Coordinates of C-alpha atoms in Angstrom, one line a residue:
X29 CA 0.0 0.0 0.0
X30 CA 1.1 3.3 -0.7
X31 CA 2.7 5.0 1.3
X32 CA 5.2 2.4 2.2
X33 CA 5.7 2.1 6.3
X34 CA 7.9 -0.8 6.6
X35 CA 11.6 -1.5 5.9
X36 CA 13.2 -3.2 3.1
X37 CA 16.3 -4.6 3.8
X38 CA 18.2 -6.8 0.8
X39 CA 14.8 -7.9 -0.4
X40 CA 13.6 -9.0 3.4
X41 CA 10.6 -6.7 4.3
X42 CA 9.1 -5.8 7.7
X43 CA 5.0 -5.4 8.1
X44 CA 3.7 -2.1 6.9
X45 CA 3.2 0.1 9.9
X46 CA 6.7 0.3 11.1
X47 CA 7.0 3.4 10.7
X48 CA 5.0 6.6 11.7
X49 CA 5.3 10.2 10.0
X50 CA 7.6 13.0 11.6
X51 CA 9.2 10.5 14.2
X52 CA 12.6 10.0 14.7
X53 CA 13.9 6.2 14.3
X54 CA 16.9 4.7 15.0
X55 CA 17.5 2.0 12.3
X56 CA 20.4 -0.5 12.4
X57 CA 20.3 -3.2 9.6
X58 CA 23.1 -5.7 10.2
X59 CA 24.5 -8.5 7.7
X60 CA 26.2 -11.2 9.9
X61 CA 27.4 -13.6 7.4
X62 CA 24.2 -13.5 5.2
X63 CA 22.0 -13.5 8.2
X64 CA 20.1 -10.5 7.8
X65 CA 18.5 -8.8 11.3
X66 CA 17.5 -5.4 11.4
X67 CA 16.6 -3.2 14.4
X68 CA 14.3 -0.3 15.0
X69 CA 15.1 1.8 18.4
X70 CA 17.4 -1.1 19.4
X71 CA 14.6 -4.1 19.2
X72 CA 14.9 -6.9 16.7
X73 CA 12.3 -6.2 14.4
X74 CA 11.2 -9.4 12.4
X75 CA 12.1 -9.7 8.5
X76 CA 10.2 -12.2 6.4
X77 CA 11.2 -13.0 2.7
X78 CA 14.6 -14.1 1.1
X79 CA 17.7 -12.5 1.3
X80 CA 19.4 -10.8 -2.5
X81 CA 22.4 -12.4 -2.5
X82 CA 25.4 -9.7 -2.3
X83 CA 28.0 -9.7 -4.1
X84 CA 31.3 -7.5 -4.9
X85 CA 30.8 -4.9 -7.3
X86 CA 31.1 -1.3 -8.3
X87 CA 28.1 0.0 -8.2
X88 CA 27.1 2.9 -6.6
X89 CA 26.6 2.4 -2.7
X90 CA 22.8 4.6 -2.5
X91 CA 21.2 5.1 1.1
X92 CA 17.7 6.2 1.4
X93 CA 16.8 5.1 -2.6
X94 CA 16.3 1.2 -3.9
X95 CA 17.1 0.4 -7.5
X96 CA 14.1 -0.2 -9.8
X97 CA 14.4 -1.4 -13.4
X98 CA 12.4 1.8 -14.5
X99 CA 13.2 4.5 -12.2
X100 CA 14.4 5.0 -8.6
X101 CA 12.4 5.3 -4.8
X102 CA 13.4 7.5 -2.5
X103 CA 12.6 8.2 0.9
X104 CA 10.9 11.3 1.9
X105 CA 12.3 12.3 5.2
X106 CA 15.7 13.0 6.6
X107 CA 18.6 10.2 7.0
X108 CA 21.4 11.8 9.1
X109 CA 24.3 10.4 11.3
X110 CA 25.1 7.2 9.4
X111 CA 27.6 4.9 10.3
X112 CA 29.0 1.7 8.2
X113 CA 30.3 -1.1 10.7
X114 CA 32.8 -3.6 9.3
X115 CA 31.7 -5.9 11.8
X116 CA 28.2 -7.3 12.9
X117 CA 27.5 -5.3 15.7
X118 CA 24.7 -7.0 18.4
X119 CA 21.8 -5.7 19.7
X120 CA 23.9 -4.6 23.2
X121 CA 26.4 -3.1 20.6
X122 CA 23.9 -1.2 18.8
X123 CA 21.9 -0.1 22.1
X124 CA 24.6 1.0 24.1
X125 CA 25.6 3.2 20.9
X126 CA 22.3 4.6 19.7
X127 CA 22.3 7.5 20.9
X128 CA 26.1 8.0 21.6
X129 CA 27.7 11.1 19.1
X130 CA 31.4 9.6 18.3
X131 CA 34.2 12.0 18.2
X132 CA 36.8 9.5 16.9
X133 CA 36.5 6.4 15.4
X134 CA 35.8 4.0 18.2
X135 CA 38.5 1.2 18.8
X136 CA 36.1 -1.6 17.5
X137 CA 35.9 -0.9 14.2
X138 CA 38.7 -1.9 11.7

């Protein structure tokens, strides 16, 4: 239904409704070794559907848009503060940091 309230992450969706309009989120969408589990204020949210499978490539790395055959989606709100993890950060990981601002690079990440 339009609009779209959920999340789409690699193809996995979440139940319409997620989300509300003019409310801040915290989203963390994690890839632990092709196990896909995403978080919304720091509680698992469940995913149904199959995983894309990713793969290396050079295409452009797009945040807030999702690639359609035709044309492009994008969302209609604000995205700020976004971090890229090299590691699968847990839900205590990604609790204890949600609402942290980092002035360095923190020590876990490589």
């Amino acid at each position: 239904s339009s609009p779209y309230t959920g999340i789409n992450f690699d193809d996995m969706q979440t139940s319409n409704g997620i989300l509300e309009q003019d409310k801040w989120y915290h989203i963390a969408a994690v890839n632990d070794g092709g196990t896909r589990i995403l978080y919304v204020n720091g509680e698992k949210v469940p995913l149904s559907g199959t995983p894309i499978t990713v793969e290396p490539n050079t295409s452009d790395f797009m945040i807030g848009v999702d690639y359609l055959t035709d044309h492009l989606r994008h969302f209609n709100g604000i995205i700020e503060e976004v971090r890229i993890w090299s590691i699968a950060r847990d839900s205590t990981a990604i609790r204890n940091d949600m609402h942290r601002v980092f002035t360095a690079i923190p020590d876990d990440v490589s």
